[in-house]
Amino acid sequence: MTKALNYRKHGVPEYWAADPEQMVLHQHLLPEDPTVAYAVTIHTQGRVESRALSSFWIDVGWLWQDPLPDELRCLEQILTQ
């Protein structure tokens, strides 16, 4: 909770939190209204696009692969799609 309050205080527009035990990715988005808490979307699969970083996305499945996928191949996919 403290991190979220600090992120909000400093205007961090978006942050992601991965939960490897539940295999979910939480995407926290700062709303325009400063009195409202971060909006949280939970992702368990598929492509998640950043609203703060134009053209950045990840496939949630990459996070749970064992072994993890090659970072350069993931980046190559992000940059070409």
mmCIF file with all atom_site columns, N, CA and C in Angstrom:
data_model
loop_
_atom_site.group_PDB
_atom_site.id
_atom_site.type_symbol
_atom_site.label_atom_id
_atom_site.label_alt_id
_atom_site.label_comp_id
_atom_site.label_asym_id
_atom_site.label_entity_id
_atom_site.label_seq_id
_atom_site.pdbx_PDB_ins_code
_atom_site.Cartn_x
_atom_site.Cartn_y
_atom_site.Cartn_z
_atom_site.occupancy
_atom_site.B_iso_or_equiv
_atom_site.pdbx_formal_charge
_atom_site.auth_seq_id
_atom_site.auth_comp_id
_atom_site.auth_asym_id
_atom_site.auth_atom_id
_atom_site.pdbx_PDB_model_num
ATOM 1   N N  . MET A 1 1  ? 0.827  -1.200  0.000   1.00 0.00 ? 1  MET A N  1
ATOM 2   C CA . MET A 1 1  ? 0.000  0.000   0.000   1.00 0.00 ? 1  MET A CA 1
ATOM 3   C C  . MET A 1 1  ? 0.863  1.253   0.000   1.00 0.00 ? 1  MET A C  1
ATOM 4   N N  . THR A 1 2  ? 1.966  1.221   0.723   1.00 0.00 ? 2  THR A N  1
ATOM 5   C CA . THR A 1 2  ? 2.834  2.390   0.793   1.00 0.00 ? 2  THR A CA 1
ATOM 6   C C  . THR A 1 2  ? 3.396  2.744   -0.575  1.00 0.00 ? 2  THR A C  1
ATOM 7   N N  . LYS A 1 3  ? 3.797  1.717   -1.337  1.00 0.00 ? 3  LYS A N  1
ATOM 8   C CA . LYS A 1 3  ? 4.332  1.977   -2.675  1.00 0.00 ? 3  LYS A CA 1
ATOM 9   C C  . LYS A 1 3  ? 3.289  2.675   -3.543  1.00 0.00 ? 3  LYS A C  1
ATOM 10  N N  . ALA A 1 4  ? 2.069  2.180   -3.528  1.00 0.00 ? 4  ALA A N  1
ATOM 11  C CA . ALA A 1 4  ? 1.012  2.776   -4.343  1.00 0.00 ? 4  ALA A CA 1
ATOM 12  C C  . ALA A 1 4  ? 0.796  4.238   -3.971  1.00 0.00 ? 4  ALA A C  1
ATOM 13  N N  . LEU A 1 5  ? 0.821  4.545   -2.682  1.00 0.00 ? 5  LEU A N  1
ATOM 14  C CA . LEU A 1 5  ? 0.654  5.933   -2.241  1.00 0.00 ? 5  LEU A CA 1
ATOM 15  C C  . LEU A 1 5  ? 1.817  6.804   -2.720  1.00 0.00 ? 5  LEU A C  1
ATOM 16  N N  . ASN A 1 6  ? 3.031  6.260   -2.643  1.00 0.00 ? 6  ASN A N  1
ATOM 17  C CA . ASN A 1 6  ? 4.190  7.015   -3.131  1.00 0.00 ? 6  ASN A CA 1
ATOM 18  C C  . ASN A 1 6  ? 4.143  7.197   -4.641  1.00 0.00 ? 6  ASN A C  1
ATOM 19  N N  . TYR A 1 7  ? 3.757  6.164   -5.362  1.00 0.00 ? 7  TYR A N  1
ATOM 20  C CA . TYR A 1 7  ? 3.643  6.273   -6.820  1.00 0.00 ? 7  TYR A CA 1
ATOM 21  C C  . TYR A 1 7  ? 2.624  7.351   -7.180  1.00 0.00 ? 7  TYR A C  1
ATOM 22  N N  . ARG A 1 8  ? 1.499  7.336   -6.481  1.00 0.00 ? 8  ARG A N  1
ATOM 23  C CA . ARG A 1 8  ? 0.447  8.325   -6.745  1.00 0.00 ? 8  ARG A CA 1
ATOM 24  C C  . ARG A 1 8  ? 0.939  9.732   -6.425  1.00 0.00 ? 8  ARG A C  1
ATOM 25  N N  . LYS A 1 9  ? 1.604  9.875   -5.291  1.00 0.00 ? 9  LYS A N  1
ATOM 26  C CA . LYS A 1 9  ? 2.123  11.178  -4.862  1.00 0.00 ? 9  LYS A CA 1
ATOM 27  C C  . LYS A 1 9  ? 3.055  11.776  -5.920  1.00 0.00 ? 9  LYS A C  1
ATOM 28  N N  . HIS A 1 10 ? 3.819  10.910  -6.571  1.00 0.00 ? 10 HIS A N  1
ATOM 29  C CA . HIS A 1 10 ? 4.788  11.372  -7.558  1.00 0.00 ? 10 HIS A CA 1
ATOM 30  C C  . HIS A 1 10 ? 4.261  11.278  -8.991  1.00 0.00 ? 10 HIS A C  1
ATOM 31  N N  . GLY A 1 11 ? 3.000  10.959  -9.142  1.00 0.00 ? 11 GLY A N  1
ATOM 32  C CA . GLY A 1 11 ? 2.368  10.987  -10.460 1.00 0.00 ? 11 GLY A CA 1
ATOM 33  C C  . GLY A 1 11 ? 2.748  9.858   -11.398 1.00 0.00 ? 11 GLY A C  1
ATOM 34  N N  . VAL A 1 12 ? 3.134  8.703   -10.863 1.00 0.00 ? 12 VAL A N  1
ATOM 35  C CA . VAL A 1 12 ? 3.461  7.556   -11.714 1.00 0.00 ? 12 VAL A CA 1
ATOM 36  C C  . VAL A 1 12 ? 2.172  7.123   -12.420 1.00 0.00 ? 12 VAL A C  1
ATOM 37  N N  . PRO A 1 13 ? 2.128  7.208   -13.756 1.00 0.00 ? 13 PRO A N  1
ATOM 38  C CA . PRO A 1 13 ? 0.874  6.962   -14.462 1.00 0.00 ? 13 PRO A CA 1
ATOM 39  C C  . PRO A 1 13 ? 0.452  5.504   -14.534 1.00 0.00 ? 13 PRO A C  1
ATOM 40  N N  . GLU A 1 14 ? 1.422  4.599   -14.381 1.00 0.00 ? 14 GLU A N  1
ATOM 41  C CA . GLU A 1 14 ? 1.100  3.188   -14.529 1.00 0.00 ? 14 GLU A CA 1
ATOM 42  C C  . GLU A 1 14 ? 2.196  2.356   -13.884 1.00 0.00 ? 14 GLU A C  1
ATOM 43  N N  . TYR A 1 15 ? 1.798  1.257   -13.247 1.00 0.00 ? 15 TYR A N  1
ATOM 44  C CA . TYR A 1 15 ? 2.787  0.270   -12.822 1.00 0.00 ? 15 TYR A CA 1
ATOM 45  C C  . TYR A 1 15 ? 2.150  -1.103  -12.864 1.00 0.00 ? 15 TYR A C  1
ATOM 46  N N  . TRP A 1 16 ? 3.009  -2.100  -13.016 1.00 0.00 ? 16 TRP A N  1
ATOM 47  C CA . TRP A 1 16 ? 2.556  -3.476  -13.103 1.00 0.00 ? 16 TRP A CA 1
ATOM 48  C C  . TRP A 1 16 ? 3.132  -4.255  -11.936 1.00 0.00 ? 16 TRP A C  1
ATOM 49  N N  . ALA A 1 17 ? 2.366  -5.204  -11.422 1.00 0.00 ? 17 ALA A N  1
ATOM 50  C CA . ALA A 1 17 ? 2.831  -6.076  -10.352 1.00 0.00 ? 17 ALA A CA 1
ATOM 51  C C  . ALA A 1 17 ? 2.499  -7.517  -10.733 1.00 0.00 ? 17 ALA A C  1
ATOM 52  N N  . ALA A 1 18 ? 3.540  -8.341  -10.800 1.00 0.00 ? 18 ALA A N  1
ATOM 53  C CA . ALA A 1 18 ? 3.360  -9.746  -11.160 1.00 0.00 ? 18 ALA A CA 1
ATOM 54  C C  . ALA A 1 18 ? 3.246  -10.587 -9.899  1.00 0.00 ? 18 ALA A C  1
ATOM 55  N N  . ASP A 1 19 ? 2.287  -11.498 -9.883  1.00 0.00 ? 19 ASP A N  1
ATOM 56  C CA . ASP A 1 19 ? 2.109  -12.439 -8.776  1.00 0.00 ? 19 ASP A CA 1
ATOM 57  C C  . ASP A 1 19 ? 2.380  -13.839 -9.321  1.00 0.00 ? 19 ASP A C  1
ATOM 58  N N  . PRO A 1 20 ? 3.602  -14.341 -9.127  1.00 0.00 ? 20 PRO A N  1
ATOM 59  C CA . PRO A 1 20 ? 3.948  -15.645 -9.696  1.00 0.00 ? 20 PRO A CA 1
ATOM 60  C C  . PRO A 1 20 ? 3.192  -16.815 -9.071  1.00 0.00 ? 20 PRO A C  1
ATOM 61  N N  . GLU A 1 21 ? 2.775  -16.687 -7.832  1.00 0.00 ? 21 GLU A N  1
ATOM 62  C CA . GLU A 1 21 ? 2.032  -17.775 -7.195  1.00 0.00 ? 21 GLU A CA 1
ATOM 63  C C  . GLU A 1 21 ? 0.648  -17.950 -7.821  1.00 0.00 ? 21 GLU A C  1
ATOM 64  N N  . GLN A 1 22 ? -0.018 -16.833 -8.091  1.00 0.00 ? 22 GLN A N  1
ATOM 65  C CA . GLN A 1 22 ? -1.351 -16.877 -8.700  1.00 0.00 ? 22 GLN A CA 1
ATOM 66  C C  . GLN A 1 22 ? -1.282 -16.824 -10.231 1.00 0.00 ? 22 GLN A C  1
ATOM 67  N N  . MET A 1 23 ? -0.084 -16.549 -10.763 1.00 0.00 ? 23 MET A N  1
ATOM 68  C CA . MET A 1 23 ? 0.139  -16.417 -12.203 1.00 0.00 ? 23 MET A CA 1
ATOM 69  C C  . MET A 1 23 ? -0.767 -15.349 -12.814 1.00 0.00 ? 23 MET A C  1
ATOM 70  N N  . VAL A 1 24 ? -0.745 -14.165 -12.164 1.00 0.00 ? 24 VAL A N  1
ATOM 71  C CA . VAL A 1 24 ? -1.512 -13.023 -12.669 1.00 0.00 ? 24 VAL A CA 1
ATOM 72  C C  . VAL A 1 24 ? -0.625 -11.780 -12.702 1.00 0.00 ? 24 VAL A C  1
ATOM 73  N N  . LEU A 1 25 ? -0.964 -10.897 -13.609 1.00 0.00 ? 25 LEU A N  1
ATOM 74  C CA . LEU A 1 25 ? -0.302 -9.599  -13.713 1.00 0.00 ? 25 LEU A CA 1
ATOM 75  C C  . LEU A 1 25 ? -1.342 -8.529  -13.408 1.00 0.00 ? 25 LEU A C  1
ATOM 76  N N  . HIS A 1 26 ? -1.044 -7.671  -12.428 1.00 0.00 ? 26 HIS A N  1
ATOM 77  C CA . HIS A 1 26 ? -1.931 -6.562  -12.072 1.00 0.00 ? 26 HIS A CA 1
ATOM 78  C C  . HIS A 1 26 ? -1.416 -5.305  -12.757 1.00 0.00 ? 26 HIS A C  1
ATOM 79  N N  . GLN A 1 27 ? -2.260 -4.684  -13.546 1.00 0.00 ? 27 GLN A N  1
ATOM 80  C CA . GLN A 1 27 ? -1.909 -3.436  -14.225 1.00 0.00 ? 27 GLN A CA 1
ATOM 81  C C  . GLN A 1 27 ? -2.637 -2.301  -13.499 1.00 0.00 ? 27 GLN A C  1
ATOM 82  N N  . HIS A 1 28 ? -1.864 -1.410  -12.902 1.00 0.00 ? 28 HIS A N  1
ATOM 83  C CA . HIS A 1 28 ? -2.408 -0.290  -12.130 1.00 0.00 ? 28 HIS A CA 1
ATOM 84  C C  . HIS A 1 28 ? -2.306 0.977   -12.975 1.00 0.00 ? 28 HIS A C  1
ATOM 85  N N  . LEU A 1 29 ? -3.442 1.632   -13.190 1.00 0.00 ? 29 LEU A N  1
ATOM 86  C CA . LEU A 1 29 ? -3.489 2.841   -14.010 1.00 0.00 ? 29 LEU A CA 1
ATOM 87  C C  . LEU A 1 29 ? -3.989 4.016   -13.178 1.00 0.00 ? 29 LEU A C  1
ATOM 88  N N  . LEU A 1 30 ? -3.245 5.107   -13.225 1.00 0.00 ? 30 LEU A N  1
ATOM 89  C CA . LEU A 1 30 ? -3.601 6.311   -12.482 1.00 0.00 ? 30 LEU A CA 1
ATOM 90  C C  . LEU A 1 30 ? -4.733 7.035   -13.205 1.00 0.00 ? 30 LEU A C  1
ATOM 91  N N  . PRO A 1 31 ? -5.867 7.220   -12.550 1.00 0.00 ? 31 PRO A N  1
ATOM 92  C CA . PRO A 1 31 ? -6.971 7.943   -13.183 1.00 0.00 ? 31 PRO A CA 1
ATOM 93  C C  . PRO A 1 31 ? -6.703 9.448   -13.192 1.00 0.00 ? 31 PRO A C  1
ATOM 94  N N  . GLU A 1 32 ? -7.443 10.157  -14.026 1.00 0.00 ? 32 GLU A N  1
ATOM 95  C CA . GLU A 1 32 ? -7.275 11.613  -14.103 1.00 0.00 ? 32 GLU A CA 1
ATOM 96  C C  . GLU A 1 32 ? -7.733 12.298  -12.825 1.00 0.00 ? 32 GLU A C  1
ATOM 97  N N  . ASP A 1 33 ? -8.731 11.746  -12.175 1.00 0.00 ? 33 ASP A N  1
ATOM 98  C CA . ASP A 1 33 ? -9.263 12.315  -10.939 1.00 0.00 ? 33 ASP A CA 1
ATOM 99  C C  . ASP A 1 33 ? -8.323 11.965  -9.780  1.00 0.00 ? 33 ASP A C  1
ATOM 100 N N  . PRO A 1 34 ? -7.678 12.958  -9.157  1.00 0.00 ? 34 PRO A N  1
ATOM 101 C CA . PRO A 1 34 ? -6.710 12.681  -8.091  1.00 0.00 ? 34 PRO A CA 1
ATOM 102 C C  . PRO A 1 34 ? -7.316 12.120  -6.809  1.00 0.00 ? 34 PRO A C  1
ATOM 103 N N  . THR A 1 35 ? -8.636 12.121  -6.690  1.00 0.00 ? 35 THR A N  1
ATOM 104 C CA . THR A 1 35 ? -9.268 11.593  -5.481  1.00 0.00 ? 35 THR A CA 1
ATOM 105 C C  . THR A 1 35 ? -9.603 10.108  -5.611  1.00 0.00 ? 35 THR A C  1
ATOM 106 N N  . VAL A 1 36 ? -9.385 9.551   -6.783  1.00 0.00 ? 36 VAL A N  1
ATOM 107 C CA . VAL A 1 36 ? -9.723 8.154   -7.044  1.00 0.00 ? 36 VAL A CA 1
ATOM 108 C C  . VAL A 1 36 ? -8.450 7.313   -7.039  1.00 0.00 ? 36 VAL A C  1
ATOM 109 N N  . ALA A 1 37 ? -8.535 6.120   -6.478  1.00 0.00 ? 37 ALA A N  1
ATOM 110 C CA . ALA A 1 37 ? -7.382 5.216   -6.418  1.00 0.00 ? 37 ALA A CA 1
ATOM 111 C C  . ALA A 1 37 ? -7.043 4.687   -7.812  1.00 0.00 ? 37 ALA A C  1
ATOM 112 N N  . TYR A 1 38 ? -5.861 4.084   -7.900  1.00 0.00 ? 38 TYR A N  1
ATOM 113 C CA . TYR A 1 38 ? -5.464 3.438   -9.149  1.00 0.00 ? 38 TYR A CA 1
ATOM 114 C C  . TYR A 1 38 ? -6.533 2.443   -9.580  1.00 0.00 ? 38 TYR A C  1
ATOM 115 N N  . ALA A 1 39 ? -6.803 2.412   -10.867 1.00 0.00 ? 39 ALA A N  1
ATOM 116 C CA . ALA A 1 39 ? -7.681 1.389   -11.434 1.00 0.00 ? 39 ALA A CA 1
ATOM 117 C C  . ALA A 1 39 ? -6.815 0.165   -11.698 1.00 0.00 ? 39 ALA A C  1
ATOM 118 N N  . VAL A 1 40 ? -7.268 -0.997  -11.272 1.00 0.00 ? 40 VAL A N  1
ATOM 119 C CA . VAL A 1 40 ? -6.470 -2.215  -11.402 1.00 0.00 ? 40 VAL A CA 1
ATOM 120 C C  . VAL A 1 40 ? -7.180 -3.192  -12.337 1.00 0.00 ? 40 VAL A C  1
ATOM 121 N N  . THR A 1 41 ? -6.418 -3.671  -13.309 1.00 0.00 ? 41 THR A N  1
ATOM 122 C CA . THR A 1 41 ? -6.903 -4.707  -14.209 1.00 0.00 ? 41 THR A CA 1
ATOM 123 C C  . THR A 1 41 ? -6.034 -5.932  -14.000 1.00 0.00 ? 41 THR A C  1
ATOM 124 N N  . ILE A 1 42 ? -6.667 -7.093  -13.876 1.00 0.00 ? 42 ILE A N  1
ATOM 125 C CA . ILE A 1 42 ? -5.935 -8.333  -13.655 1.00 0.00 ? 42 ILE A CA 1
ATOM 126 C C  . ILE A 1 42 ? -5.879 -9.113  -14.966 1.00 0.00 ? 42 ILE A C  1
ATOM 127 N N  . HIS A 1 43 ? -4.658 -9.518  -15.326 1.00 0.00 ? 43 HIS A N  1
ATOM 128 C CA . HIS A 1 43 ? -4.439 -10.260 -16.565 1.00 0.00 ? 43 HIS A CA 1
ATOM 129 C C  . HIS A 1 43 ? -3.859 -11.628 -16.234 1.00 0.00 ? 43 HIS A C  1
ATOM 130 N N  . THR A 1 44 ? -4.423 -12.666 -16.842 1.00 0.00 ? 44 THR A N  1
ATOM 131 C CA . THR A 1 44 ? -3.914 -14.016 -16.651 1.00 0.00 ? 44 THR A CA 1
ATOM 132 C C  . THR A 1 44 ? -3.325 -14.601 -17.924 1.00 0.00 ? 44 THR A C  1
ATOM 133 N N  . GLN A 1 45 ? -3.614 -13.970 -19.048 1.00 0.00 ? 45 GLN A N  1
ATOM 134 C CA . GLN A 1 45 ? -3.087 -14.443 -20.326 1.00 0.00 ? 45 GLN A CA 1
ATOM 135 C C  . GLN A 1 45 ? -3.193 -13.335 -21.364 1.00 0.00 ? 45 GLN A C  1
ATOM 136 N N  . GLY A 1 46 ? -2.556 -13.556 -22.499 1.00 0.00 ? 46 GLY A N  1
ATOM 137 C CA . GLY A 1 46 ? -2.667 -12.632 -23.615 1.00 0.00 ? 46 GLY A CA 1
ATOM 138 C C  . GLY A 1 46 ? -1.725 -11.445 -23.520 1.00 0.00 ? 46 GLY A C  1
ATOM 139 N N  . ARG A 1 47 ? -1.952 -10.530 -24.400 1.00 0.00 ? 47 ARG A N  1
ATOM 140 C CA . ARG A 1 47 ? -1.108 -9.350  -24.562 1.00 0.00 ? 47 ARG A CA 1
ATOM 141 C C  . ARG A 1 47 ? -1.612 -8.212  -23.681 1.00 0.00 ? 47 ARG A C  1
ATOM 142 N N  . VAL A 1 48 ? -0.692 -7.601  -22.930 1.00 0.00 ? 48 VAL A N  1
ATOM 143 C CA . VAL A 1 48 ? -1.022 -6.450  -22.096 1.00 0.00 ? 48 VAL A CA 1
ATOM 144 C C  . VAL A 1 48 ? -0.257 -5.252  -22.642 1.00 0.00 ? 48 VAL A C  1
ATOM 145 N N  . GLU A 1 49 ? -0.994 -4.209  -22.988 1.00 0.00 ? 49 GLU A N  1
ATOM 146 C CA . GLU A 1 49 ? -0.378 -3.017  -23.565 1.00 0.00 ? 49 GLU A CA 1
ATOM 147 C C  . GLU A 1 49 ? -0.276 -1.923  -22.511 1.00 0.00 ? 49 GLU A C  1
ATOM 148 N N  . SER A 1 50 ? 0.859  -1.265  -22.510 1.00 0.00 ? 50 SER A N  1
ATOM 149 C CA . SER A 1 50 ? 1.076  -0.152  -21.593 1.00 0.00 ? 50 SER A CA 1
ATOM 150 C C  . SER A 1 50 ? 0.363  1.083   -22.118 1.00 0.00 ? 50 SER A C  1
ATOM 151 N N  . ARG A 1 51 ? -0.228 1.830   -21.223 1.00 0.00 ? 51 ARG A N  1
ATOM 152 C CA . ARG A 1 51 ? -0.814 3.121   -21.598 1.00 0.00 ? 51 ARG A CA 1
ATOM 153 C C  . ARG A 1 51 ? 0.201  4.242   -21.402 1.00 0.00 ? 51 ARG A C  1
ATOM 154 N N  . ALA A 1 52 ? 1.229  3.982   -20.599 1.00 0.00 ? 52 ALA A N  1
ATOM 155 C CA . ALA A 1 52 ? 2.235  5.009   -20.307 1.00 0.00 ? 52 ALA A CA 1
ATOM 156 C C  . ALA A 1 52 ? 3.382  4.996   -21.306 1.00 0.00 ? 52 ALA A C  1
ATOM 157 N N  . LEU A 1 53 ? 3.717  3.825   -21.833 1.00 0.00 ? 53 LEU A N  1
ATOM 158 C CA . LEU A 1 53 ? 4.820  3.687   -22.787 1.00 0.00 ? 53 LEU A CA 1
ATOM 159 C C  . LEU A 1 53 ? 4.255  3.262   -24.133 1.00 0.00 ? 53 LEU A C  1
ATOM 160 N N  . SER A 1 54 ? 4.191  4.194   -25.050 1.00 0.00 ? 54 SER A N  1
ATOM 161 C CA . SER A 1 54 ? 3.630  3.936   -26.366 1.00 0.00 ? 54 SER A CA 1
ATOM 162 C C  . SER A 1 54 ? 4.316  2.748   -27.031 1.00 0.00 ? 54 SER A C  1
ATOM 163 N N  . SER A 1 55 ? 3.534  1.851   -27.563 1.00 0.00 ? 55 SER A N  1
ATOM 164 C CA . SER A 1 55 ? 3.989  0.673   -28.308 1.00 0.00 ? 55 SER A CA 1
ATOM 165 C C  . SER A 1 55 ? 4.615  -0.412  -27.442 1.00 0.00 ? 55 SER A C  1
ATOM 166 N N  . PHE A 1 56 ? 4.628  -0.266  -26.113 1.00 0.00 ? 56 PHE A N  1
ATOM 167 C CA . PHE A 1 56 ? 5.178  -1.324  -25.266 1.00 0.00 ? 56 PHE A CA 1
ATOM 168 C C  . PHE A 1 56 ? 4.060  -2.255  -24.835 1.00 0.00 ? 56 PHE A C  1
ATOM 169 N N  . TRP A 1 57 ? 4.355  -3.539  -24.897 1.00 0.00 ? 57 TRP A N  1
ATOM 170 C CA . TRP A 1 57 ? 3.416  -4.568  -24.474 1.00 0.00 ? 57 TRP A CA 1
ATOM 171 C C  . TRP A 1 57 ? 4.211  -5.806  -24.083 1.00 0.00 ? 57 TRP A C  1
ATOM 172 N N  . ILE A 1 58 ? 3.562  -6.722  -23.373 1.00 0.00 ? 58 ILE A N  1
ATOM 173 C CA . ILE A 1 58 ? 4.142  -8.041  -23.130 1.00 0.00 ? 58 ILE A CA 1
ATOM 174 C C  . ILE A 1 58 ? 3.046  -9.080  -23.249 1.00 0.00 ? 58 ILE A C  1
ATOM 175 N N  . ASP A 1 59 ? 3.463  -10.299 -23.475 1.00 0.00 ? 59 ASP A N  1
ATOM 176 C CA . ASP A 1 59 ? 2.557  -11.439 -23.422 1.00 0.00 ? 59 ASP A CA 1
ATOM 177 C C  . ASP A 1 59 ? 2.662  -11.981 -21.997 1.00 0.00 ? 59 ASP A C  1
ATOM 178 N N  . VAL A 1 60 ? 1.575  -11.992 -21.273 1.00 0.00 ? 60 VAL A N  1
ATOM 179 C CA . VAL A 1 60 ? 1.587  -12.419 -19.876 1.00 0.00 ? 60 VAL A CA 1
ATOM 180 C C  . VAL A 1 60 ? 2.162  -13.831 -19.728 1.00 0.00 ? 60 VAL A C  1
ATOM 181 N N  . GLY A 1 61 ? 1.943  -14.672 -20.710 1.00 0.00 ? 61 GLY A N  1
ATOM 182 C CA . GLY A 1 61 ? 2.464  -16.030 -20.671 1.00 0.00 ? 61 GLY A CA 1
ATOM 183 C C  . GLY A 1 61 ? 3.981  -16.085 -20.563 1.00 0.00 ? 61 GLY A C  1
ATOM 184 N N  . TRP A 1 62 ? 4.661  -15.068 -21.058 1.00 0.00 ? 62 TRP A N  1
ATOM 185 C CA . TRP A 1 62 ? 6.125  -15.023 -20.948 1.00 0.00 ? 62 TRP A CA 1
ATOM 186 C C  . TRP A 1 62 ? 6.568  -15.068 -19.489 1.00 0.00 ? 62 TRP A C  1
ATOM 187 N N  . LEU A 1 63 ? 5.783  -14.464 -18.610 1.00 0.00 ? 63 LEU A N  1
ATOM 188 C CA . LEU A 1 63 ? 6.171  -14.352 -17.207 1.00 0.00 ? 63 LEU A CA 1
ATOM 189 C C  . LEU A 1 63 ? 6.206  -15.693 -16.478 1.00 0.00 ? 63 LEU A C  1
ATOM 190 N N  . TRP A 1 64 ? 5.448  -16.657 -16.977 1.00 0.00 ? 64 TRP A N  1
ATOM 191 C CA . TRP A 1 64 ? 5.313  -17.923 -16.265 1.00 0.00 ? 64 TRP A CA 1
ATOM 192 C C  . TRP A 1 64 ? 6.035  -19.082 -16.951 1.00 0.00 ? 64 TRP A C  1
ATOM 193 N N  . GLN A 1 65 ? 6.717  -18.812 -18.051 1.00 0.00 ? 65 GLN A N  1
ATOM 194 C CA . GLN A 1 65 ? 7.444  -19.881 -18.738 1.00 0.00 ? 65 GLN A CA 1
ATOM 195 C C  . GLN A 1 65 ? 8.647  -20.330 -17.906 1.00 0.00 ? 65 GLN A C  1
ATOM 196 N N  . ASP A 1 66 ? 8.932  -21.604 -17.988 1.00 0.00 ? 66 ASP A N  1
ATOM 197 C CA . ASP A 1 66 ? 10.083 -22.158 -17.278 1.00 0.00 ? 66 ASP A CA 1
ATOM 198 C C  . ASP A 1 66 ? 10.854 -23.057 -18.231 1.00 0.00 ? 66 ASP A C  1
ATOM 199 N N  . PRO A 1 67 ? 12.016 -22.615 -18.668 1.00 0.00 ? 67 PRO A N  1
ATOM 200 C CA . PRO A 1 67 ? 12.704 -21.390 -18.270 1.00 0.00 ? 67 PRO A CA 1
ATOM 201 C C  . PRO A 1 67 ? 12.072 -20.168 -18.938 1.00 0.00 ? 67 PRO A C  1
ATOM 202 N N  . LEU A 1 68 ? 12.387 -18.998 -18.399 1.00 0.00 ? 68 LEU A N  1
ATOM 203 C CA . LEU A 1 68 ? 11.877 -17.759 -18.984 1.00 0.00 ? 68 LEU A CA 1
ATOM 204 C C  . LEU A 1 68 ? 12.356 -17.623 -20.419 1.00 0.00 ? 68 LEU A C  1
ATOM 205 N N  . PRO A 1 69 ? 11.556 -16.978 -21.273 1.00 0.00 ? 69 PRO A N  1
ATOM 206 C CA . PRO A 1 69 ? 11.969 -16.814 -22.669 1.00 0.00 ? 69 PRO A CA 1
ATOM 207 C C  . PRO A 1 69 ? 13.166 -15.865 -22.779 1.00 0.00 ? 69 PRO A C  1
ATOM 208 N N  . ASP A 1 70 ? 13.852 -15.971 -23.892 1.00 0.00 ? 70 ASP A N  1
ATOM 209 C CA . ASP A 1 70 ? 14.992 -15.110 -24.158 1.00 0.00 ? 70 ASP A CA 1
ATOM 210 C C  . ASP A 1 70 ? 14.531 -13.650 -24.259 1.00 0.00 ? 70 ASP A C  1
ATOM 211 N N  . GLU A 1 71 ? 15.166 -12.784 -23.498 1.00 0.00 ? 71 GLU A N  1
ATOM 212 C CA . GLU A 1 71 ? 14.755 -11.374 -23.441 1.00 0.00 ? 71 GLU A CA 1
ATOM 213 C C  . GLU A 1 71 ? 14.858 -10.686 -24.794 1.00 0.00 ? 71 GLU A C  1
ATOM 214 N N  . LEU A 1 72 ? 15.904 -10.994 -25.540 1.00 0.00 ? 72 LEU A N  1
ATOM 215 C CA . LEU A 1 72 ? 16.083 -10.341 -26.839 1.00 0.00 ? 72 LEU A CA 1
ATOM 216 C C  . LEU A 1 72 ? 15.003 -10.759 -27.835 1.00 0.00 ? 72 LEU A C  1
ATOM 217 N N  . ARG A 1 73 ? 14.581 -12.001 -27.777 1.00 0.00 ? 73 ARG A N  1
ATOM 218 C CA . ARG A 1 73 ? 13.489 -12.440 -28.667 1.00 0.00 ? 73 ARG A CA 1
ATOM 219 C C  . ARG A 1 73 ? 12.172 -11.765 -28.297 1.00 0.00 ? 73 ARG A C  1
ATOM 220 N N  . CYS A 1 74 ? 11.927 -11.620 -27.011 1.00 0.00 ? 74 CYS A N  1
ATOM 221 C CA . CYS A 1 74 ? 10.717 -10.917 -26.571 1.00 0.00 ? 74 CYS A CA 1
ATOM 222 C C  . CYS A 1 74 ? 10.761 -9.467  -27.040 1.00 0.00 ? 74 CYS A C  1
ATOM 223 N N  . LEU A 1 75 ? 11.892 -8.815  -26.843 1.00 0.00 ? 75 LEU A N  1
ATOM 224 C CA . LEU A 1 75 ? 12.035 -7.419  -27.259 1.00 0.00 ? 75 LEU A CA 1
ATOM 225 C C  . LEU A 1 75 ? 11.878 -7.282  -28.766 1.00 0.00 ? 75 LEU A C  1
ATOM 226 N N  . GLU A 1 76 ? 12.425 -8.224  -29.510 1.00 0.00 ? 76 GLU A N  1
ATOM 227 C CA . GLU A 1 76 ? 12.285 -8.204  -30.954 1.00 0.00 ? 76 GLU A CA 1
ATOM 228 C C  . GLU A 1 76 ? 10.809 -8.279  -31.356 1.00 0.00 ? 76 GLU A C  1
ATOM 229 N N  . GLN A 1 77 ? 10.051 -9.143  -30.681 1.00 0.00 ? 77 GLN A N  1
ATOM 230 C CA . GLN A 1 77 ? 8.608  -9.249  -30.969 1.00 0.00 ? 77 GLN A CA 1
ATOM 231 C C  . GLN A 1 77 ? 7.891  -7.941  -30.635 1.00 0.00 ? 77 GLN A C  1
ATOM 232 N N  . ILE A 1 78 ? 8.249  -7.342  -29.512 1.00 0.00 ? 78 ILE A N  1
ATOM 233 C CA . ILE A 1 78 ? 7.607  -6.088  -29.110 1.00 0.00 ? 78 ILE A CA 1
ATOM 234 C C  . ILE A 1 78 ? 7.888  -4.998  -30.139 1.00 0.00 ? 78 ILE A C  1
ATOM 235 N N  . LEU A 1 79 ? 9.106  -4.939  -30.615 1.00 0.00 ? 79 LEU A N  1
ATOM 236 C CA . LEU A 1 79 ? 9.502  -3.876  -31.537 1.00 0.00 ? 79 LEU A CA 1
ATOM 237 C C  . LEU A 1 79 ? 8.960  -4.056  -32.956 1.00 0.00 ? 79 LEU A C  1
ATOM 238 N N  . THR A 1 80 ? 8.637  -5.292  -33.327 1.00 0.00 ? 80 THR A N  1
ATOM 239 C CA . THR A 1 80 ? 8.186  -5.533  -34.708 1.00 0.00 ? 80 THR A CA 1
ATOM 240 C C  . THR A 1 80 ? 6.674  -5.649  -34.841 1.00 0.00 ? 80 THR A C  1
ATOM 241 N N  . GLN A 1 81 ? 5.955  -5.630  -33.751 1.00 0.00 ? 81 GLN A N  1
ATOM 242 C CA . GLN A 1 81 ? 4.491  -5.760  -33.856 1.00 0.00 ? 81 GLN A CA 1
ATOM 243 C C  . GLN A 1 81 ? 3.786  -4.504  -33.427 1.00 0.00 ? 81 GLN A C  1
#
